[in-house]
Short mmCIF file of N, CA and C and ligand atoms in Angstrom, two decimals:
data_model
loop_
_atom_site.label_atom_id
_atom_site.label_comp_id
_atom_site.label_asym_id
_atom_site.label_seq_id
_atom_site.Cartn_x
_atom_site.Cartn_y
_atom_site.Cartn_z
N MET D 1199 46.93 -27.74 14.37
CA MET D 1199 46.53 -27.18 15.65
C MET D 1199 47.78 -26.88 16.48
N ALA D 1200 47.83 -25.65 17.02
CA ALA D 1200 48.97 -25.28 17.87
C ALA D 1200 48.93 -26.03 19.19
N THR D 1201 50.08 -26.32 19.76
CA THR D 1201 50.14 -27.02 21.01
C THR D 1201 51.28 -26.39 21.80
N LYS D 1202 51.25 -26.64 23.08
CA LYS D 1202 52.34 -26.21 23.98
C LYS D 1202 53.52 -27.17 23.74
N TRP D 1203 54.74 -26.67 23.79
CA TRP D 1203 55.90 -27.46 23.67
C TRP D 1203 56.86 -27.09 24.77
N LEU D 1204 56.96 -27.89 25.80
CA LEU D 1204 57.89 -27.64 26.90
C LEU D 1204 59.17 -28.34 26.75
N LYS D 1205 60.29 -27.54 26.90
CA LYS D 1205 61.59 -28.13 26.70
C LYS D 1205 61.96 -29.00 27.90
N CYS D 1206 61.24 -28.86 29.03
CA CYS D 1206 61.60 -29.59 30.24
C CYS D 1206 61.04 -30.95 30.27
N ILE D 1207 60.32 -31.40 29.29
CA ILE D 1207 59.84 -32.77 29.12
C ILE D 1207 60.31 -33.39 27.85
N LEU D 1208 60.25 -34.70 27.85
CA LEU D 1208 60.76 -35.41 26.66
C LEU D 1208 59.86 -35.09 25.45
N ARG D 1209 60.53 -35.22 24.25
CA ARG D 1209 59.79 -34.93 23.02
C ARG D 1209 58.55 -35.86 22.86
N LYS D 1210 58.73 -37.11 23.24
CA LYS D 1210 57.63 -38.10 23.10
C LYS D 1210 56.45 -37.62 24.00
N ASP D 1211 56.73 -37.06 25.13
CA ASP D 1211 55.65 -36.61 26.03
C ASP D 1211 54.95 -35.34 25.39
N ASN D 1212 55.73 -34.44 24.76
CA ASN D 1212 55.12 -33.35 24.10
C ASN D 1212 54.26 -33.82 22.93
N VAL D 1213 54.73 -34.84 22.22
CA VAL D 1213 53.98 -35.38 21.07
C VAL D 1213 52.67 -36.07 21.65
N PHE D 1214 52.82 -36.75 22.76
CA PHE D 1214 51.63 -37.38 23.34
C PHE D 1214 50.59 -36.35 23.55
N LEU D 1215 50.94 -35.21 24.21
CA LEU D 1215 49.96 -34.17 24.52
C LEU D 1215 49.37 -33.56 23.24
N TRP D 1216 50.19 -33.48 22.19
CA TRP D 1216 49.72 -32.98 20.96
C TRP D 1216 48.63 -33.92 20.35
N TRP D 1217 48.90 -35.21 20.48
CA TRP D 1217 47.95 -36.21 20.05
C TRP D 1217 46.65 -36.16 20.91
N VAL D 1218 46.80 -35.89 22.14
CA VAL D 1218 45.65 -35.68 22.99
C VAL D 1218 44.82 -34.57 22.48
N ALA D 1219 45.47 -33.43 22.14
CA ALA D 1219 44.77 -32.22 21.69
C ALA D 1219 44.04 -32.56 20.36
N LEU D 1220 44.63 -33.45 19.57
CA LEU D 1220 44.01 -33.77 18.26
C LEU D 1220 43.01 -34.97 18.38
N ASN D 1221 42.81 -35.45 19.57
CA ASN D 1221 41.97 -36.66 19.81
C ASN D 1221 42.43 -37.84 18.98
N ARG D 1222 43.73 -38.06 18.97
CA ARG D 1222 44.28 -39.14 18.22
C ARG D 1222 44.91 -40.25 19.01
N LEU D 1223 44.55 -40.34 20.32
CA LEU D 1223 45.11 -41.39 21.16
C LEU D 1223 44.53 -42.71 20.70
N SER D 1224 45.30 -43.75 20.87
CA SER D 1224 44.86 -45.09 20.51
C SER D 1224 43.98 -45.70 21.62
N THR D 1225 42.82 -45.10 21.79
CA THR D 1225 41.86 -45.66 22.72
C THR D 1225 41.03 -46.74 22.05
N GLN D 1226 40.23 -47.40 22.77
CA GLN D 1226 39.36 -48.41 22.18
C GLN D 1226 38.31 -47.77 21.20
N LEU D 1227 37.93 -46.60 21.53
CA LEU D 1227 36.86 -45.95 20.76
C LEU D 1227 37.38 -45.39 19.43
N ASN D 1228 38.58 -44.77 19.36
CA ASN D 1228 39.00 -44.11 18.14
C ASN D 1228 39.13 -45.03 16.93
N PRO D 1229 39.73 -46.20 17.04
CA PRO D 1229 39.74 -47.09 15.82
C PRO D 1229 38.36 -47.48 15.39
N SER D 1230 37.49 -47.64 16.34
CA SER D 1230 36.12 -47.99 16.03
C SER D 1230 35.42 -46.94 15.22
N ARG D 1231 35.73 -45.65 15.55
CA ARG D 1231 35.15 -44.51 14.83
C ARG D 1231 35.66 -44.49 13.38
N ARG D 1232 36.85 -45.06 13.20
CA ARG D 1232 37.42 -45.06 11.86
C ARG D 1232 37.00 -46.25 11.05
N GLY D 1233 36.13 -47.07 11.60
CA GLY D 1233 35.57 -48.15 10.87
C GLY D 1233 36.17 -49.50 11.15
N LEU D 1234 37.16 -49.58 12.04
CA LEU D 1234 37.71 -50.90 12.37
C LEU D 1234 36.78 -51.61 13.29
N ASP D 1235 36.74 -52.92 13.07
CA ASP D 1235 35.82 -53.77 13.83
C ASP D 1235 36.42 -54.09 15.25
N ILE D 1236 36.05 -53.32 16.20
CA ILE D 1236 36.50 -53.48 17.56
C ILE D 1236 35.33 -54.05 18.33
N THR D 1237 35.52 -55.24 18.91
CA THR D 1237 34.37 -55.92 19.55
C THR D 1237 34.00 -55.29 20.84
N ASP D 1238 34.97 -54.81 21.58
CA ASP D 1238 34.67 -54.19 22.87
C ASP D 1238 35.35 -52.78 22.97
N ILE D 1239 34.61 -51.73 23.00
CA ILE D 1239 35.13 -50.37 23.08
C ILE D 1239 35.04 -49.84 24.48
N GLY D 1240 34.73 -50.69 25.50
CA GLY D 1240 34.64 -50.28 26.82
C GLY D 1240 35.95 -49.95 27.47
N CYS D 1241 35.93 -49.06 28.47
CA CYS D 1241 37.11 -48.70 29.18
C CYS D 1241 37.71 -49.95 29.84
N THR D 1242 38.97 -50.24 29.63
CA THR D 1242 39.59 -51.40 30.12
C THR D 1242 39.92 -51.32 31.62
N VAL D 1243 39.76 -50.13 32.20
CA VAL D 1243 39.96 -49.98 33.65
C VAL D 1243 38.65 -50.14 34.40
N CYS D 1244 37.70 -49.33 34.13
CA CYS D 1244 36.45 -49.33 34.88
C CYS D 1244 35.30 -50.17 34.26
N LEU D 1245 35.42 -50.38 33.00
CA LEU D 1245 34.44 -51.22 32.23
C LEU D 1245 33.02 -50.59 32.24
N LEU D 1246 32.96 -49.29 32.59
CA LEU D 1246 31.61 -48.66 32.73
C LEU D 1246 31.16 -47.98 31.45
N VAL D 1247 32.07 -47.37 30.74
CA VAL D 1247 31.68 -46.54 29.51
C VAL D 1247 32.71 -46.82 28.39
N SER D 1248 32.43 -46.28 27.24
CA SER D 1248 33.39 -46.48 26.11
C SER D 1248 34.68 -45.69 26.43
N GLU D 1249 35.76 -46.36 25.95
CA GLU D 1249 37.08 -45.77 26.22
C GLU D 1249 37.50 -44.70 25.28
N SER D 1250 37.03 -43.49 25.50
CA SER D 1250 37.37 -42.28 24.70
C SER D 1250 38.58 -41.59 25.34
N SER D 1251 39.21 -40.67 24.64
CA SER D 1251 40.32 -39.96 25.21
C SER D 1251 39.84 -39.13 26.42
N GLN D 1252 38.72 -38.54 26.26
CA GLN D 1252 38.15 -37.74 27.40
C GLN D 1252 37.94 -38.60 28.59
N HIS D 1253 37.38 -39.76 28.43
CA HIS D 1253 37.15 -40.62 29.59
C HIS D 1253 38.47 -41.06 30.20
N VAL D 1254 39.38 -41.47 29.40
CA VAL D 1254 40.71 -42.00 29.93
C VAL D 1254 41.42 -40.87 30.70
N LEU D 1255 41.42 -39.70 30.16
CA LEU D 1255 42.15 -38.60 30.76
C LEU D 1255 41.42 -37.83 31.81
N PHE D 1256 40.05 -37.83 31.78
CA PHE D 1256 39.36 -36.95 32.71
C PHE D 1256 38.15 -37.59 33.39
N GLY D 1257 37.70 -38.71 32.95
CA GLY D 1257 36.45 -39.24 33.51
C GLY D 1257 36.56 -40.54 34.21
N CYS D 1258 37.59 -41.33 34.00
CA CYS D 1258 37.72 -42.62 34.67
C CYS D 1258 38.06 -42.44 36.10
N ASP D 1259 37.53 -43.30 36.96
CA ASP D 1259 37.78 -43.22 38.40
C ASP D 1259 39.24 -43.18 38.77
N LEU D 1260 39.98 -44.07 38.07
CA LEU D 1260 41.44 -44.09 38.33
C LEU D 1260 42.12 -42.78 37.98
N THR D 1261 41.70 -42.18 36.84
CA THR D 1261 42.24 -40.94 36.44
C THR D 1261 41.90 -39.79 37.43
N MET D 1262 40.65 -39.86 37.93
CA MET D 1262 40.21 -38.88 38.83
C MET D 1262 41.06 -38.89 40.12
N GLU D 1263 41.39 -40.13 40.53
CA GLU D 1263 42.24 -40.24 41.71
C GLU D 1263 43.63 -39.65 41.45
N LEU D 1264 44.18 -39.89 40.25
CA LEU D 1264 45.47 -39.38 39.97
C LEU D 1264 45.45 -37.87 39.86
N TRP D 1265 44.43 -37.31 39.28
CA TRP D 1265 44.33 -35.83 39.23
C TRP D 1265 44.29 -35.25 40.60
N CYS D 1266 43.56 -35.88 41.50
CA CYS D 1266 43.46 -35.46 42.92
C CYS D 1266 44.88 -35.44 43.55
N LYS D 1267 45.64 -36.51 43.32
CA LYS D 1267 46.94 -36.57 43.92
C LYS D 1267 47.88 -35.55 43.25
N CYS D 1268 47.79 -35.23 41.98
CA CYS D 1268 48.55 -34.23 41.30
C CYS D 1268 48.24 -32.89 41.90
N ARG D 1269 47.00 -32.56 42.16
CA ARG D 1269 46.59 -31.32 42.77
C ARG D 1269 47.29 -31.15 44.09
N ILE D 1270 47.29 -32.16 44.90
CA ILE D 1270 47.93 -32.12 46.24
C ILE D 1270 49.42 -31.92 46.08
N TRP D 1271 50.03 -32.69 45.18
CA TRP D 1271 51.46 -32.67 44.99
C TRP D 1271 52.03 -31.30 44.54
N VAL D 1272 51.34 -30.69 43.60
CA VAL D 1272 51.79 -29.41 43.13
C VAL D 1272 51.21 -28.25 43.90
N ASN D 1273 50.27 -28.56 44.83
CA ASN D 1273 49.66 -27.56 45.66
C ASN D 1273 49.04 -26.39 44.92
N ILE D 1274 48.24 -26.82 43.95
CA ILE D 1274 47.47 -25.83 43.15
C ILE D 1274 46.04 -26.11 43.27
N GLN D 1275 45.25 -25.11 43.50
CA GLN D 1275 43.79 -25.25 43.45
C GLN D 1275 43.35 -25.28 42.00
N MET D 1276 42.80 -26.31 41.57
CA MET D 1276 42.35 -26.40 40.18
C MET D 1276 41.03 -27.18 40.12
N PRO D 1277 40.23 -26.75 39.14
CA PRO D 1277 38.89 -27.47 39.01
C PRO D 1277 39.01 -28.86 38.45
N THR D 1278 37.95 -29.56 38.44
CA THR D 1278 37.88 -30.85 37.74
C THR D 1278 37.58 -30.59 36.27
N PHE D 1279 38.43 -31.10 35.38
CA PHE D 1279 38.26 -30.88 33.96
C PHE D 1279 37.47 -32.01 33.38
N THR D 1280 36.79 -31.69 32.28
CA THR D 1280 36.04 -32.69 31.52
C THR D 1280 36.67 -33.00 30.15
N ASN D 1281 37.59 -32.14 29.72
CA ASN D 1281 38.29 -32.37 28.47
C ASN D 1281 39.61 -31.62 28.39
N TRP D 1282 40.38 -31.90 27.37
CA TRP D 1282 41.70 -31.36 27.28
C TRP D 1282 41.65 -29.84 27.05
N SER D 1283 40.79 -29.40 26.22
CA SER D 1283 40.65 -27.93 25.95
C SER D 1283 40.42 -27.15 27.19
N GLU D 1284 39.52 -27.67 28.04
CA GLU D 1284 39.25 -27.00 29.33
C GLU D 1284 40.51 -26.88 30.19
N SER D 1285 41.22 -27.98 30.24
CA SER D 1285 42.44 -27.97 31.10
C SER D 1285 43.53 -26.99 30.56
N ILE D 1286 43.65 -26.93 29.21
CA ILE D 1286 44.63 -26.03 28.64
C ILE D 1286 44.16 -24.56 28.90
N ASP D 1287 42.86 -24.26 28.74
CA ASP D 1287 42.38 -22.99 29.01
C ASP D 1287 42.71 -22.50 30.47
N TRP D 1288 42.45 -23.47 31.41
CA TRP D 1288 42.70 -23.18 32.77
C TRP D 1288 44.24 -22.99 32.98
N TYR D 1289 45.00 -23.81 32.35
CA TYR D 1289 46.50 -23.75 32.49
C TYR D 1289 46.96 -22.36 32.11
N ASP D 1290 46.46 -21.86 30.99
CA ASP D 1290 46.84 -20.58 30.41
C ASP D 1290 46.47 -19.45 31.33
N GLU D 1291 45.35 -19.57 31.98
CA GLU D 1291 44.81 -18.45 32.80
C GLU D 1291 45.11 -18.60 34.28
N CYS D 1292 45.75 -19.71 34.67
CA CYS D 1292 46.02 -19.99 36.07
C CYS D 1292 46.99 -18.94 36.63
N SER D 1293 46.75 -18.52 37.86
CA SER D 1293 47.64 -17.50 38.49
C SER D 1293 48.86 -18.12 39.19
N ALA D 1294 49.01 -19.44 39.16
CA ALA D 1294 50.16 -20.09 39.84
C ALA D 1294 51.41 -19.60 39.10
N ASN D 1295 52.57 -19.74 39.83
CA ASN D 1295 53.74 -19.32 39.15
C ASN D 1295 54.11 -20.32 38.03
N GLU D 1296 54.97 -19.87 37.17
CA GLU D 1296 55.32 -20.66 35.92
C GLU D 1296 55.97 -22.01 36.29
N SER D 1297 56.74 -22.04 37.35
CA SER D 1297 57.35 -23.35 37.75
C SER D 1297 56.31 -24.33 38.12
N SER D 1298 55.34 -23.94 38.93
CA SER D 1298 54.28 -24.90 39.37
C SER D 1298 53.47 -25.33 38.17
N LYS D 1299 53.15 -24.40 37.27
CA LYS D 1299 52.35 -24.70 36.11
C LYS D 1299 53.11 -25.72 35.22
N ASN D 1300 54.39 -25.46 35.03
CA ASN D 1300 55.19 -26.39 34.21
C ASN D 1300 55.30 -27.73 34.82
N LYS D 1301 55.39 -27.76 36.14
CA LYS D 1301 55.43 -29.05 36.92
C LYS D 1301 54.11 -29.84 36.66
N LEU D 1302 53.04 -29.15 36.78
CA LEU D 1302 51.77 -29.77 36.58
C LEU D 1302 51.62 -30.34 35.13
N TYR D 1303 51.96 -29.47 34.20
CA TYR D 1303 51.95 -29.86 32.82
C TYR D 1303 52.80 -31.06 32.55
N SER D 1304 54.00 -31.08 33.14
CA SER D 1304 54.91 -32.23 32.98
C SER D 1304 54.33 -33.50 33.60
N ILE D 1305 53.66 -33.39 34.68
CA ILE D 1305 53.03 -34.51 35.31
C ILE D 1305 51.97 -35.09 34.36
N VAL D 1306 51.17 -34.23 33.83
CA VAL D 1306 50.11 -34.66 32.92
C VAL D 1306 50.76 -35.38 31.69
N ALA D 1307 51.84 -34.80 31.17
CA ALA D 1307 52.46 -35.37 30.03
C ALA D 1307 53.00 -36.78 30.28
N VAL D 1308 53.60 -36.93 31.45
CA VAL D 1308 54.23 -38.19 31.75
C VAL D 1308 53.19 -39.20 32.19
ZN1 ZN U 293 37.11 -45.96 32.90
#
């Protein structure tokens, strides 16, 4: 799967985003899906739902607050995303200048 690779962020952060795109983050849910016996797959922050990549990055209350602060910080009008693919599509089609877009992408990576 192709991914963005920004030179302005660390390699490990680019790799992290690539893993996000592949749904390979080490969440509570992913090892459970691979057959490992995980006793509690709930989100360790909100305890409300299973800890999937989508929830950790886009659905958890804490994450939603961070996204809100990022929007204010980079001063870009952006929708609320529900998954990584949606955010990348928006990023590609966003009319903001390249510097602001790269800043936002860097924030997400870090
Ligand atoms: Zn949560």
